[in-house]
PDB file of C-alpha atoms in Angstrom:
ATOM      1  CA  MET A   4      31.866  30.636  -0.571  1.00  0.00           C
ATOM      2  CA  SER A   5      31.367  34.370   0.549  1.00  0.00           C
ATOM      3  CA  ILE A   6      29.848  35.100   3.761  1.00  0.00           C
ATOM      4  CA  LYS A   7      26.932  36.987   1.723  1.00  0.00           C
ATOM      5  CA  VAL A   8      26.005  34.064  -0.509  1.00  0.00           C
ATOM      6  CA  GLN A   9      25.844  31.807   2.911  1.00  0.00           C
ATOM      7  CA  LYS A  10      23.697  34.294   4.621  1.00  0.00           C
ATOM      8  CA  LYS A  11      21.187  34.306   1.586  1.00  0.00           C
ATOM      9  CA  ILE A  12      21.310  30.422   1.557  1.00  0.00           C
ATOM     10  CA  ASN A  13      20.412  30.455   5.408  1.00  0.00           C
ATOM     11  CA  THR A  14      17.663  32.884   4.982  1.00  0.00           C
ATOM     12  CA  VAL A  15      16.316  30.480   1.948  1.00  0.00           C
ATOM     13  CA  ARG A  16      16.446  27.580   4.492  1.00  0.00           C
ATOM     14  CA  GLN A  17      14.446  29.740   6.943  1.00  0.00           C
ATOM     15  CA  TYR A  18      11.496  30.976   4.578  1.00  0.00           C
ATOM     16  CA  ALA A  19      11.522  26.779   3.139  1.00  0.00           C
ATOM     17  CA  SER A  20      11.204  25.931   7.064  1.00  0.00           C
ATOM     18  CA  GLN A  21       8.463  28.400   7.871  1.00  0.00           C
ATOM     19  CA  CYS A  22       6.599  27.432   4.987  1.00  0.00           C
ATOM     20  CA  LEU A  23       6.612  23.863   5.779  1.00  0.00           C
ATOM     21  CA  HIS A  24       5.977  24.562   9.622  1.00  0.00           C
ATOM     22  CA  ASP A  25       2.819  26.787   8.587  1.00  0.00           C
ATOM     23  CA  GLU A  26       1.611  23.969   6.089  1.00  0.00           C
ATOM     24  CA  ALA A  27       2.009  21.424   9.139  1.00  0.00           C
ATOM     25  CA  GLU A  28       0.022  23.613  11.156  1.00  0.00           C
ATOM     26  CA  ALA A  29      -2.500  23.760   8.719  1.00  0.00           C
ATOM     27  CA  ILE A  30      -3.043  19.965   8.416  1.00  0.00           C
ATOM     28  CA  VAL A  31      -3.256  19.349  12.397  1.00  0.00           C
ATOM     29  CA  GLY A  32      -5.820  22.247  12.585  1.00  0.00           C
ATOM     30  CA  LEU A  33      -8.306  20.203  10.490  1.00  0.00           C
ATOM     31  CA  ILE A  34      -8.315  17.488  13.084  1.00  0.00           C
ATOM     32  CA  PRO A  35     -10.843  19.633  15.220  1.00  0.00           C
ATOM     33  CA  GLN A  36     -12.962  20.527  12.061  1.00  0.00           C
ATOM     34  CA  LEU A  37     -13.767  16.717  11.635  1.00  0.00           C
ATOM     35  CA  ASP A  38     -17.546  16.546  12.605  1.00  0.00           C
ATOM     36  CA  ASP A  39     -20.673  14.868  11.473  1.00  0.00           C
ATOM     37  CA  ASN A  40     -20.669  15.907   7.906  1.00  0.00           C
ATOM     38  CA  PHE A  41     -17.559  13.858   7.375  1.00  0.00           C
ATOM     39  CA  ASP A  42     -19.108  10.991   8.605  1.00  0.00           C
ATOM     40  CA  LYS A  43     -22.052  11.655   6.588  1.00  0.00           C
ATOM     41  CA  ALA A  44     -19.862  12.246   3.439  1.00  0.00           C
ATOM     42  CA  VAL A  45     -17.924   8.814   4.011  1.00  0.00           C
ATOM     43  CA  GLU A  46     -21.415   6.931   4.210  1.00  0.00           C
ATOM     44  CA  LEU A  47     -22.750   8.823   1.390  1.00  0.00           C
ATOM     45  CA  MET A  48     -19.743   7.751  -0.666  1.00  0.00           C
ATOM     46  CA  TYR A  49     -19.488   4.244   0.449  1.00  0.00           C
ATOM     47  CA  ASN A  50     -23.411   3.758  -0.513  1.00  0.00           C
ATOM     48  CA  CYS A  51     -22.901   5.444  -3.869  1.00  0.00           C
ATOM     49  CA  LYS A  52     -24.633   3.139  -6.492  1.00  0.00           C
ATOM     50  CA  GLY A  53     -23.124   5.240  -9.503  1.00  0.00           C
ATOM     51  CA  LYS A  54     -19.943   7.323  -9.742  1.00  0.00           C
ATOM     52  CA  ILE A  55     -17.913   9.368  -7.345  1.00  0.00           C
ATOM     53  CA  ILE A  56     -17.106  12.844  -9.678  1.00  0.00           C
ATOM     54  CA  VAL A  57     -14.674  14.824  -8.243  1.00  0.00           C
ATOM     55  CA  THR A  58     -14.768  18.738  -9.646  1.00  0.00           C
ATOM     56  CA  GLY A  59     -13.034  21.976  -8.924  1.00  0.00           C
ATOM     57  CA  VAL A  60     -11.692  24.993 -10.798  1.00  0.00           C
ATOM     58  CA  GLY A  61      -7.927  26.404 -10.731  1.00  0.00           C
ATOM     59  CA  LYS A  62      -5.844  24.978  -7.622  1.00  0.00           C
ATOM     60  CA  SER A  63      -8.721  23.289  -6.327  1.00  0.00           C
ATOM     61  CA  GLY A  64      -9.286  21.535  -9.675  1.00  0.00           C
ATOM     62  CA  ASN A  65      -5.696  20.018  -9.297  1.00  0.00           C
ATOM     63  CA  ILE A  66      -6.111  18.822  -5.780  1.00  0.00           C
ATOM     64  CA  GLY A  67      -9.462  17.490  -6.901  1.00  0.00           C
ATOM     65  CA  ALA A  68      -7.548  15.534  -9.635  1.00  0.00           C
ATOM     66  CA  LYS A  69      -5.228  13.953  -7.144  1.00  0.00           C
ATOM     67  CA  ILE A  70      -7.945  13.054  -4.629  1.00  0.00           C
ATOM     68  CA  ALA A  71     -10.002  11.322  -7.582  1.00  0.00           C
ATOM     69  CA  ALA A  72      -6.887   9.285  -8.365  1.00  0.00           C
ATOM     70  CA  THR A  73      -6.329   8.259  -4.517  1.00  0.00           C
ATOM     71  CA  LEU A  74      -9.883   7.285  -4.064  1.00  0.00           C
ATOM     72  CA  SER A  75     -10.014   5.001  -7.363  1.00  0.00           C
ATOM     73  CA  SER A  76      -6.333   3.630  -6.317  1.00  0.00           C
ATOM     74  CA  THR A  77      -7.737   2.651  -2.795  1.00  0.00           C
ATOM     75  CA  GLY A  78     -11.197   1.000  -3.770  1.00  0.00           C
ATOM     76  CA  THR A  79     -13.628   3.958  -4.345  1.00  0.00           C
ATOM     77  CA  PRO A  80     -13.970   4.282  -7.882  1.00  0.00           C
ATOM     78  CA  ALA A  81     -13.646   8.013  -8.767  1.00  0.00           C
ATOM     79  CA  PHE A  82     -12.592  10.237 -11.737  1.00  0.00           C
ATOM     80  CA  PHE A  83     -12.133  14.338 -12.037  1.00  0.00           C
ATOM     81  CA  ILE A  84     -13.749  16.422 -14.527  1.00  0.00           C
ATOM     82  CA  ASN A  85     -13.692  20.304 -14.806  1.00  0.00           C
ATOM     83  CA  PRO A  86     -16.843  21.913 -14.494  1.00  0.00           C
ATOM     84  CA  LEU A  87     -16.168  23.783 -17.600  1.00  0.00           C
ATOM     85  CA  ASP A  88     -16.192  20.454 -19.623  1.00  0.00           C
ATOM     86  CA  MET A  89     -19.600  19.771 -18.266  1.00  0.00           C
ATOM     87  CA  TYR A  90     -21.037  23.002 -19.889  1.00  0.00           C
ATOM     88  CA  HIS A  91     -19.641  21.968 -23.268  1.00  0.00           C
ATOM     89  CA  GLY A  92     -21.281  18.534 -23.668  1.00  0.00           C
ATOM     90  CA  ASP A  93     -20.009  16.454 -20.510  1.00  0.00           C
ATOM     91  CA  LEU A  94     -22.880  17.013 -18.274  1.00  0.00           C
ATOM     92  CA  GLY A  95     -24.404  13.415 -19.395  1.00  0.00           C
ATOM     93  CA  VAL A  96     -21.911  11.936 -17.059  1.00  0.00           C
ATOM     94  CA  ILE A  97     -23.770  12.919 -14.209  1.00  0.00           C
ATOM     95  CA  SER A  98     -26.915  10.729 -13.028  1.00  0.00           C
ATOM     96  CA  LYS A  99     -29.055  10.578 -10.108  1.00  0.00           C
ATOM     97  CA  ASN A 100     -26.978   7.767  -8.653  1.00  0.00           C
ATOM     98  CA  ASP A 101     -23.709   9.711  -8.510  1.00  0.00           C
ATOM     99  CA  VAL A 102     -22.055  11.331  -6.076  1.00  0.00           C
ATOM    100  CA  LEU A 103     -20.380  15.110  -6.970  1.00  0.00           C
ATOM    101  CA  LEU A 104     -17.429  16.041  -4.829  1.00  0.00           C
ATOM    102  CA  ALA A 105     -16.985  19.566  -5.369  1.00  0.00           C
ATOM    103  CA  LEU A 106     -13.978  21.832  -4.166  1.00  0.00           C
ATOM    104  CA  SER A 107     -13.452  25.448  -3.648  1.00  0.00           C
ATOM    105  CA  ASN A 108     -11.798  27.368  -0.849  1.00  0.00           C
ATOM    106  CA  SER A 109     -14.358  29.952  -0.906  1.00  0.00           C
ATOM    107  CA  GLY A 110     -17.527  28.010  -2.101  1.00  0.00           C
ATOM    108  CA  GLN A 111     -18.342  30.922  -3.979  1.00  0.00           C
ATOM    109  CA  THR A 112     -16.877  29.983  -7.068  1.00  0.00           C
ATOM    110  CA  ASP A 113     -19.288  31.285  -9.895  1.00  0.00           C
ATOM    111  CA  GLU A 114     -18.251  28.025 -12.403  1.00  0.00           C
ATOM    112  CA  LEU A 115     -19.362  25.416  -9.410  1.00  0.00           C
ATOM    113  CA  LEU A 116     -22.322  27.092  -8.205  1.00  0.00           C
ATOM    114  CA  ARG A 117     -23.827  27.285 -11.757  1.00  0.00           C
ATOM    115  CA  LEU A 118     -23.142  23.710 -12.118  1.00  0.00           C
ATOM    116  CA  ILE A 119     -24.906  22.876  -8.822  1.00  0.00           C
ATOM    117  CA  THR A 120     -28.234  24.317  -9.849  1.00  0.00           C
ATOM    118  CA  ILE A 121     -27.729  21.343 -12.777  1.00  0.00           C
ATOM    119  CA  VAL A 122     -26.863  18.895 -10.504  1.00  0.00           C
ATOM    120  CA  LEU A 123     -29.700  19.556  -8.088  1.00  0.00           C
ATOM    121  CA  HIS A 124     -32.121  19.264 -11.119  1.00  0.00           C
ATOM    122  CA  LEU A 125     -30.627  15.756 -11.939  1.00  0.00           C
ATOM    123  CA  LYS A 126     -31.191  14.758  -8.224  1.00  0.00           C
ATOM    124  CA  ALA A 127     -27.442  13.681  -7.641  1.00  0.00           C
ATOM    125  CA  THR A 128     -25.762  13.526  -4.278  1.00  0.00           C
ATOM    126  CA  ILE A 129     -23.666  16.715  -3.438  1.00  0.00           C
ATOM    127  CA  ILE A 130     -20.633  16.715  -1.008  1.00  0.00           C
ATOM    128  CA  SER A 131     -18.730  20.049  -0.770  1.00  0.00           C
ATOM    129  CA  MET A 132     -15.497  20.919   0.554  1.00  0.00           C
ATOM    130  CA  THR A 133     -14.667  24.618   1.336  1.00  0.00           C
ATOM    131  CA  SER A 134     -13.317  26.875   4.042  1.00  0.00           C
ATOM    132  CA  ASN A 135     -16.866  28.619   4.738  1.00  0.00           C
ATOM    133  CA  PRO A 136     -19.744  26.356   5.916  1.00  0.00           C
ATOM    134  CA  GLN A 137     -21.870  29.406   5.223  1.00  0.00           C
ATOM    135  CA  SER A 138     -21.158  29.444   1.553  1.00  0.00           C
ATOM    136  CA  LEU A 139     -23.870  29.041  -0.973  1.00  0.00           C
ATOM    137  CA  LEU A 140     -22.093  25.702  -2.161  1.00  0.00           C
ATOM    138  CA  ALA A 141     -22.110  24.464   1.213  1.00  0.00           C
ATOM    139  CA  LYS A 142     -25.801  25.340   1.802  1.00  0.00           C
ATOM    140  CA  TYR A 143     -26.837  23.152  -1.126  1.00  0.00           C
ATOM    141  CA  SER A 144     -24.669  20.228  -0.604  1.00  0.00           C
ATOM    142  CA  ASN A 145     -26.056  17.075   1.213  1.00  0.00           C
ATOM    143  CA  ALA A 146     -22.856  17.144   3.167  1.00  0.00           C
ATOM    144  CA  HIS A 147     -19.783  19.813   3.843  1.00  0.00           C
ATOM    145  CA  ILE A 148     -16.584  19.165   4.819  1.00  0.00           C
ATOM    146  CA  THR A 149     -14.909  22.308   6.326  1.00  0.00           C
ATOM    147  CA  VAL A 150     -11.060  22.785   5.383  1.00  0.00           C
ATOM    148  CA  LYS A 151     -10.187  26.187   6.926  1.00  0.00           C
ATOM    149  CA  VAL A 152      -6.929  27.355   7.573  1.00  0.00           C
ATOM    150  CA  GLU A 153      -5.622  30.299   9.619  1.00  0.00           C
ATOM    151  CA  LYS A 154      -3.243  31.690   7.070  1.00  0.00           C
ATOM    152  CA  GLU A 155      -1.814  30.712   3.730  1.00  0.00           C
ATOM    153  CA  ALA A 156       2.072  29.905   3.900  1.00  0.00           C
ATOM    154  CA  CYS A 157       2.669  32.503   1.261  1.00  0.00           C
ATOM    155  CA  PRO A 158       4.356  35.349   2.836  1.00  0.00           C
ATOM    156  CA  LEU A 159       1.437  37.570   0.950  1.00  0.00           C
ATOM    157  CA  ASN A 160      -1.067  35.468   2.258  1.00  0.00           C
ATOM    158  CA  LEU A 161      -2.416  35.281  -1.064  1.00  0.00           C
ATOM    159  CA  ALA A 162      -1.119  32.278  -2.991  1.00  0.00           C
ATOM    160  CA  PRO A 163      -3.104  29.240  -2.438  1.00  0.00           C
ATOM    161  CA  THR A 164      -0.606  27.106  -0.071  1.00  0.00           C
ATOM    162  CA  SER A 165      -1.687  26.462   3.049  1.00  0.00           C
ATOM    163  CA  SER A 166      -4.970  25.813   1.987  1.00  0.00           C
ATOM    164  CA  THR A 167      -4.316  23.445  -1.064  1.00  0.00           C
ATOM    165  CA  THR A 168      -2.224  21.199   1.129  1.00  0.00           C
ATOM    166  CA  ALA A 169      -5.182  21.224   3.756  1.00  0.00           C
ATOM    167  CA  ALA A 170      -7.539  20.139   1.178  1.00  0.00           C
ATOM    168  CA  LEU A 171      -5.177  17.894  -0.380  1.00  0.00           C
ATOM    169  CA  ALA A 172      -4.859  15.943   3.384  1.00  0.00           C
ATOM    170  CA  MET A 173      -8.661  16.160   3.871  1.00  0.00           C
ATOM    171  CA  GLY A 174      -8.937  14.257   0.537  1.00  0.00           C
ATOM    172  CA  ASP A 175      -6.410  11.865   1.817  1.00  0.00           C
ATOM    173  CA  ALA A 176      -8.586  11.085   5.168  1.00  0.00           C
ATOM    174  CA  LEU A 177     -11.592  10.379   3.198  1.00  0.00           C
ATOM    175  CA  ALA A 178      -9.895   7.855   1.074  1.00  0.00           C
ATOM    176  CA  ILE A 179      -8.435   6.216   4.009  1.00  0.00           C
ATOM    177  CA  ALA A 180     -11.682   6.263   6.044  1.00  0.00           C
ATOM    178  CA  LEU A 181     -13.374   4.646   2.914  1.00  0.00           C
ATOM    179  CA  MET A 182     -10.505   2.071   3.081  1.00  0.00           C
ATOM    180  CA  GLN A 183     -11.177   1.307   6.473  1.00  0.00           C
ATOM    181  CA  VAL A 184     -15.166   0.996   6.178  1.00  0.00           C
ATOM    182  CA  ARG A 185     -14.585  -1.068   2.766  1.00  0.00           C
ATOM    183  CA  ASP A 186     -11.913  -3.600   4.820  1.00  0.00           C
ATOM    184  CA  PHE A 187      -9.767  -2.530   2.135  1.00  0.00           C
ATOM    185  CA  LYS A 188      -6.720  -5.389   2.040  1.00  0.00           C
ATOM    186  CA  PRO A 189      -3.042  -5.182   0.688  1.00  0.00           C
ATOM    187  CA  ASN A 190      -4.153  -7.761  -2.045  1.00  0.00           C
ATOM    188  CA  ASP A 191      -7.148  -5.406  -3.168  1.00  0.00           C
ATOM    189  CA  PHE A 192      -4.548  -2.884  -3.145  1.00  0.00           C
ATOM    190  CA  ALA A 193      -2.187  -4.837  -5.624  1.00  0.00           C
ATOM    191  CA  LYS A 194      -5.149  -5.246  -8.188  1.00  0.00           C
ATOM    192  CA  PHE A 195      -5.229  -1.521  -8.525  1.00  0.00           C
ATOM    193  CA  HIS A 196      -1.406  -1.016  -8.615  1.00  0.00           C
ATOM    194  CA  PRO A 197      -0.307  -4.329 -10.690  1.00  0.00           C
ATOM    195  CA  GLY A 198       2.588  -2.392 -12.506  1.00  0.00           C
ATOM    196  CA  GLY A 199       4.363  -1.037  -9.012  1.00  0.00           C
ATOM    197  CA  GLU A 200       6.698  -2.924  -6.715  1.00  0.00           C
ATOM    198  CA  LEU A 201       4.170  -3.295  -3.977  1.00  0.00           C
ATOM    199  CA  GLY A 202       1.880  -4.850  -6.802  1.00  0.00           C
ATOM    200  CA  LYS A 203       4.268  -7.291  -8.020  1.00  0.00           C
ATOM    201  CA  ARG A 204       5.108  -8.653  -4.567  1.00  0.00           C
ATOM    202  CA  LEU A 205       1.566  -8.951  -3.741  1.00  0.00           C
ATOM    203  CA  LEU A 206       0.646 -11.163  -6.722  1.00  0.00           C
ATOM    204  CA  THR A 207       3.728 -12.818  -7.384  1.00  0.00           C
ATOM    205  CA  THR A 208       3.589 -16.583  -6.440  1.00  0.00           C
ATOM    206  CA  ALA A 209       5.998 -19.143  -5.024  1.00  0.00           C
ATOM    207  CA  THR A 210       5.949 -20.613  -8.576  1.00  0.00           C
ATOM    208  CA  ASP A 211       7.118 -17.337  -9.884  1.00  0.00           C
ATOM    209  CA  VAL A 212      10.298 -17.102  -8.178  1.00  0.00           C
ATOM    210  CA  MET A 213      11.375 -20.623  -6.767  1.00  0.00           C
ATOM    211  CA  ARG A 214      14.480 -22.685  -7.830  1.00  0.00           C
ATOM    212  CA  SER A 215      13.018 -26.093  -9.319  1.00  0.00           C
ATOM    213  CA  ASP A 216      16.217 -27.499 -11.124  1.00  0.00           C
ATOM    214  CA  ASP A 217      19.202 -29.121  -9.584  1.00  0.00           C
ATOM    215  CA  MET A 218      17.831 -29.792  -6.118  1.00  0.00           C
ATOM    216  CA  PRO A 219      20.200 -30.981  -3.272  1.00  0.00           C
ATOM    217  CA  ILE A 220      18.605 -34.077  -2.448  1.00  0.00           C
ATOM    218  CA  VAL A 221      19.925 -36.024   0.448  1.00  0.00           C
ATOM    219  CA  PRO A 222      18.859 -39.548   1.356  1.00  0.00           C
ATOM    220  CA  GLU A 223      17.993 -40.191   5.087  1.00  0.00           C
ATOM    221  CA  GLU A 224      20.546 -43.016   5.370  1.00  0.00           C
ATOM    222  CA  MET A 225      23.104 -40.743   3.499  1.00  0.00           C
ATOM    223  CA  HIS A 226      26.455 -40.176   6.077  1.00  0.00           C
ATOM    224  CA  LEU A 227      26.738 -36.450   6.844  1.00  0.00           C
ATOM    225  CA  GLY A 228      30.015 -36.371   5.668  1.00  0.00           C
ATOM    226  CA  GLU A 229      28.860 -37.067   1.999  1.00  0.00           C
ATOM    227  CA  ALA A 230      25.850 -34.757   2.495  1.00  0.00           C
ATOM    228  CA  ILE A 231      27.932 -31.608   3.307  1.00  0.00           C
ATOM    229  CA  ILE A 232      29.125 -32.317  -0.229  1.00  0.00           C
ATOM    230  CA  LEU A 233      25.840 -31.987  -1.645  1.00  0.00           C
ATOM    231  CA  VAL A 234      24.814 -29.145   0.511  1.00  0.00           C
ATOM    232  CA  SER A 235      27.718 -27.449  -0.399  1.00  0.00           C
ATOM    233  CA  LYS A 236      27.237 -28.062  -3.784  1.00  0.00           C
ATOM    234  CA  GLY A 237      23.496 -26.961  -3.864  1.00  0.00           C
ATOM    235  CA  LYS A 238      24.308 -23.469  -2.957  1.00  0.00           C
ATOM    236  CA  LEU A 239      20.781 -22.941  -1.092  1.00  0.00           C
ATOM    237  CA  GLY A 240      22.304 -24.039   2.512  1.00  0.00           C
ATOM    238  CA  LEU A 241      20.325 -27.007   2.898  1.00  0.00           C
ATOM    239  CA  GLY A 242      19.580 -30.683   1.864  1.00  0.00           C
ATOM    240  CA  ILE A 243      16.118 -32.210   1.059  1.00  0.00           C
ATOM    241  CA  SER A 244      15.163 -35.866   1.792  1.00  0.00           C
ATOM    242  CA  LEU A 245      12.577 -37.717  -0.047  1.00  0.00           C
ATOM    243  CA  THR A 246      10.773 -40.616   0.318  1.00  0.00           C
ATOM    244  CA  ASP A 247       8.769 -41.821  -2.594  1.00  0.00           C
ATOM    245  CA  GLY A 248       9.308 -38.556  -4.206  1.00  0.00           C
ATOM    246  CA  LYS A 249       7.666 -36.875  -1.039  1.00  0.00           C
ATOM    247  CA  VAL A 250       9.404 -34.505   1.145  1.00  0.00           C
ATOM    248  CA  SER A 251      10.096 -36.124   4.308  1.00  0.00           C
ATOM    249  CA  GLY A 252      12.943 -33.859   5.977  1.00  0.00           C
ATOM    250  CA  LEU A 253      15.272 -31.154   5.695  1.00  0.00           C
ATOM    251  CA  ILE A 254      18.696 -30.194   6.778  1.00  0.00           C
ATOM    252  CA  THR A 255      20.546 -26.919   6.827  1.00  0.00           C
ATOM    253  CA  ASP A 256      24.064 -26.031   7.245  1.00  0.00           C
ATOM    254  CA  GLY A 257      23.252 -24.775  10.592  1.00  0.00           C
ATOM    255  CA  ASP A 258      22.128 -28.204  11.602  1.00  0.00           C
ATOM    256  CA  ILE A 259      25.545 -29.618  10.042  1.00  0.00           C
ATOM    257  CA  ARG A 260      27.736 -27.082  12.077  1.00  0.00           C
ATOM    258  CA  ARG A 261      25.894 -27.892  15.391  1.00  0.00           C
ATOM    259  CA  ALA A 262      26.423 -31.635  14.884  1.00  0.00           C
ATOM    260  CA  MET A 263      29.992 -31.202  14.291  1.00  0.00           C
ATOM    261  CA  GLU A 264      30.350 -29.408  17.817  1.00  0.00           C
ATOM    262  CA  LYS A 265      27.998 -32.001  19.542  1.00  0.00           C
ATOM    263  CA  TRP A 266      29.458 -35.549  17.896  1.00  0.00           C
ATOM    264  CA  GLN A 267      32.805 -34.240  16.824  1.00  0.00           C
ATOM    265  CA  ALA A 268      34.862 -37.615  15.929  1.00  0.00           C
ATOM    266  CA  GLU A 269      31.210 -39.488  15.807  1.00  0.00           C
ATOM    267  CA  PHE A 270      29.981 -37.010  13.229  1.00  0.00           C
ATOM    268  CA  PHE A 271      31.047 -38.847  10.091  1.00  0.00           C
ATOM    269  CA  ASN A 272      29.177 -41.805  11.560  1.00  0.00           C
ATOM    270  CA  LYS A 273      25.920 -39.810  11.738  1.00  0.00           C
ATOM    271  CA  THR A 274      23.234 -39.888   8.913  1.00  0.00           C
ATOM    272  CA  VAL A 275      20.938 -37.567   7.728  1.00  0.00           C
ATOM    273  CA  SER A 276      17.988 -39.060   9.720  1.00  0.00           C
ATOM    274  CA  ASP A 277      19.997 -38.234  12.729  1.00  0.00           C
ATOM    275  CA  ILE A 278      19.720 -34.329  12.508  1.00  0.00           C
ATOM    276  CA  MET A 279      17.260 -33.745   9.769  1.00  0.00           C
ATOM    277  CA  THR A 280      13.867 -31.727  10.620  1.00  0.00           C
ATOM    278  CA  ARG A 281      10.817 -34.071   9.779  1.00  0.00           C
ATOM    279  CA  ASN A 282       8.599 -31.125   9.161  1.00  0.00           C
ATOM    280  CA  PRO A 283      10.351 -28.371   7.617  1.00  0.00           C
ATOM    281  CA  LYS A 284       8.105 -25.153   6.345  1.00  0.00           C
ATOM    282  CA  MET A 285       6.366 -26.119   3.041  1.00  0.00           C
ATOM    283  CA  VAL A 286       3.934 -23.865   0.845  1.00  0.00           C
ATOM    284  CA  LEU A 287       1.850 -24.758  -1.956  1.00  0.00           C
ATOM    285  CA  PRO A 288       2.825 -23.200  -5.520  1.00  0.00           C
ATOM    286  CA  ASP A 289       0.234 -20.217  -5.360  1.00  0.00           C
ATOM    287  CA  THR A 290       1.472 -19.006  -2.097  1.00  0.00           C
ATOM    288  CA  LYS A 291       1.911 -15.454  -2.538  1.00  0.00           C
ATOM    289  CA  ILE A 292       5.602 -14.283  -1.527  1.00  0.00           C
ATOM    290  CA  THR A 293       4.200 -11.747   1.104  1.00  0.00           C
ATOM    291  CA  GLU A 294       2.868 -14.699   2.828  1.00  0.00           C
ATOM    292  CA  ILE A 295       5.925 -16.810   2.605  1.00  0.00           C
ATOM    293  CA  GLN A 296       8.002 -13.817   3.854  1.00  0.00           C
ATOM    294  CA  GLN A 297       5.678 -13.615   6.858  1.00  0.00           C
ATOM    295  CA  ILE A 298       6.284 -17.617   7.485  1.00  0.00           C
ATOM    296  CA  MET A 299       9.966 -17.061   7.412  1.00  0.00           C
ATOM    297  CA  HIS A 300       9.636 -13.838   9.900  1.00  0.00           C
ATOM    298  CA  LYS A 301       7.499 -15.815  12.355  1.00  0.00           C
ATOM    299  CA  HIS A 302       9.241 -19.164  12.322  1.00  0.00           C
ATOM    300  CA  LYS A 303      13.073 -17.579  11.944  1.00  0.00           C
ATOM    301  CA  VAL A 304      13.825 -19.557   8.678  1.00  0.00           C
ATOM    302  CA  HIS A 305      15.406 -18.484   4.931  1.00  0.00           C
ATOM    303  CA  THR A 306      14.067 -20.959   3.080  1.00  0.00           C
ATOM    304  CA  VAL A 307      10.574 -22.879   2.403  1.00  0.00           C
ATOM    305  CA  LEU A 308      10.254 -25.864   0.336  1.00  0.00           C
ATOM    306  CA  VAL A 309       7.461 -25.656  -2.132  1.00  0.00           C
ATOM    307  CA  VAL A 310       5.188 -28.668  -2.594  1.00  0.00           C
ATOM    308  CA  ASP A 311       2.069 -30.122  -4.116  1.00  0.00           C
ATOM    309  CA  LYS A 312      -0.676 -30.931  -1.828  1.00  0.00           C
ATOM    310  CA  ASP A 313       0.463 -34.466  -1.383  1.00  0.00           C
ATOM    311  CA  ARG A 314       4.156 -33.075  -0.502  1.00  0.00           C
ATOM    312  CA  HIS A 315       5.781 -34.048  -3.484  1.00  0.00           C
ATOM    313  CA  LEU A 316       8.693 -31.704  -4.123  1.00  0.00           C
ATOM    314  CA  LEU A 317       8.303 -28.940  -6.916  1.00  0.00           C
ATOM    315  CA  GLY A 318      11.002 -26.251  -5.636  1.00  0.00           C
ATOM    316  CA  VAL A 319      12.801 -24.038  -3.180  1.00  0.00           C
ATOM    317  CA  VAL A 320      11.926 -20.512  -2.369  1.00  0.00           C
ATOM    318  CA  ASP A 321      14.791 -18.337  -0.237  1.00  0.00           C
ATOM    319  CA  HIS A 322      15.060 -15.199   1.203  1.00  0.00           C
ATOM    320  CA  TYR A 323      16.546 -13.807  -1.752  1.00  0.00           C
ATOM    321  CA  SER A 324      14.233 -15.261  -4.118  1.00  0.00           C
ATOM    322  CA  CYS A 325      11.538 -13.038  -2.239  1.00  0.00           C
ATOM    323  CA  MET A 326      13.458  -9.593  -2.657  1.00  0.00           C
ATOM    324  CA  ILE A 327      11.856  -8.569  -6.090  1.00  0.00           C
TER     325      ILE A 327
END
């Protein structure tokens, strides 16, 4: 690579680094701008009896669409609509029980201002997000969230860069605040993301992943020499003792190794009952695997037994079964 080309690459990286630095500063600069209006906006959205409708034009519209998607996926149903579409037949989606979240950097966007007059007539709630708290859009809003940046990351200070990044971050702040107010839980998140990896983990139960055939059953009276063979064949690193079909104990290959070290020559005279854990970790078949993972982590075990309410053995879930 020539020196000239390398210099250009270094310069390009400097531009990129400066852009990221400027946008990071813009986001941090939002913190002092949080005020009572932000609190009021969260309250209005939380108490909304209708729909959250997000709107904006151009780049603000693009950011608004993402904010609406984030709100919907975190427990606050919302959708985005372009104000131009409202002028051409879609105005009927707005009712007095709705909250309109309008995005505009200047707060003077003509398409939004014309829409606001109609929304005011419908008596719907208006929340605006602009850089100018003195703008007309801010003036006619029930709550105004200020999102002001010192400069754009664009070297010409023209292209919406820092300002759109800041608006996006403020939208995330709204969504996260609402999640906290709603006490939004991981299981709630899974309901809105059933196709994703997290959703799958949060909705999958012990029944879905347990091994239920060829269980390594080792009677309590069985000598450990015989038990080693069954544990090895089971390929789960354990053996399960049953009494009348109910779980009475569990031995692991670790238990066997420790017993060999302890008893040495006497080892083969010992039975399963001498080393088994009489209260192994057990879960019901509808237990979520996320809960099973927590049990494994808390008790430092790699396997749990799946049983019914009467302790009848149904299957085994090991650490690898949970890695979906």
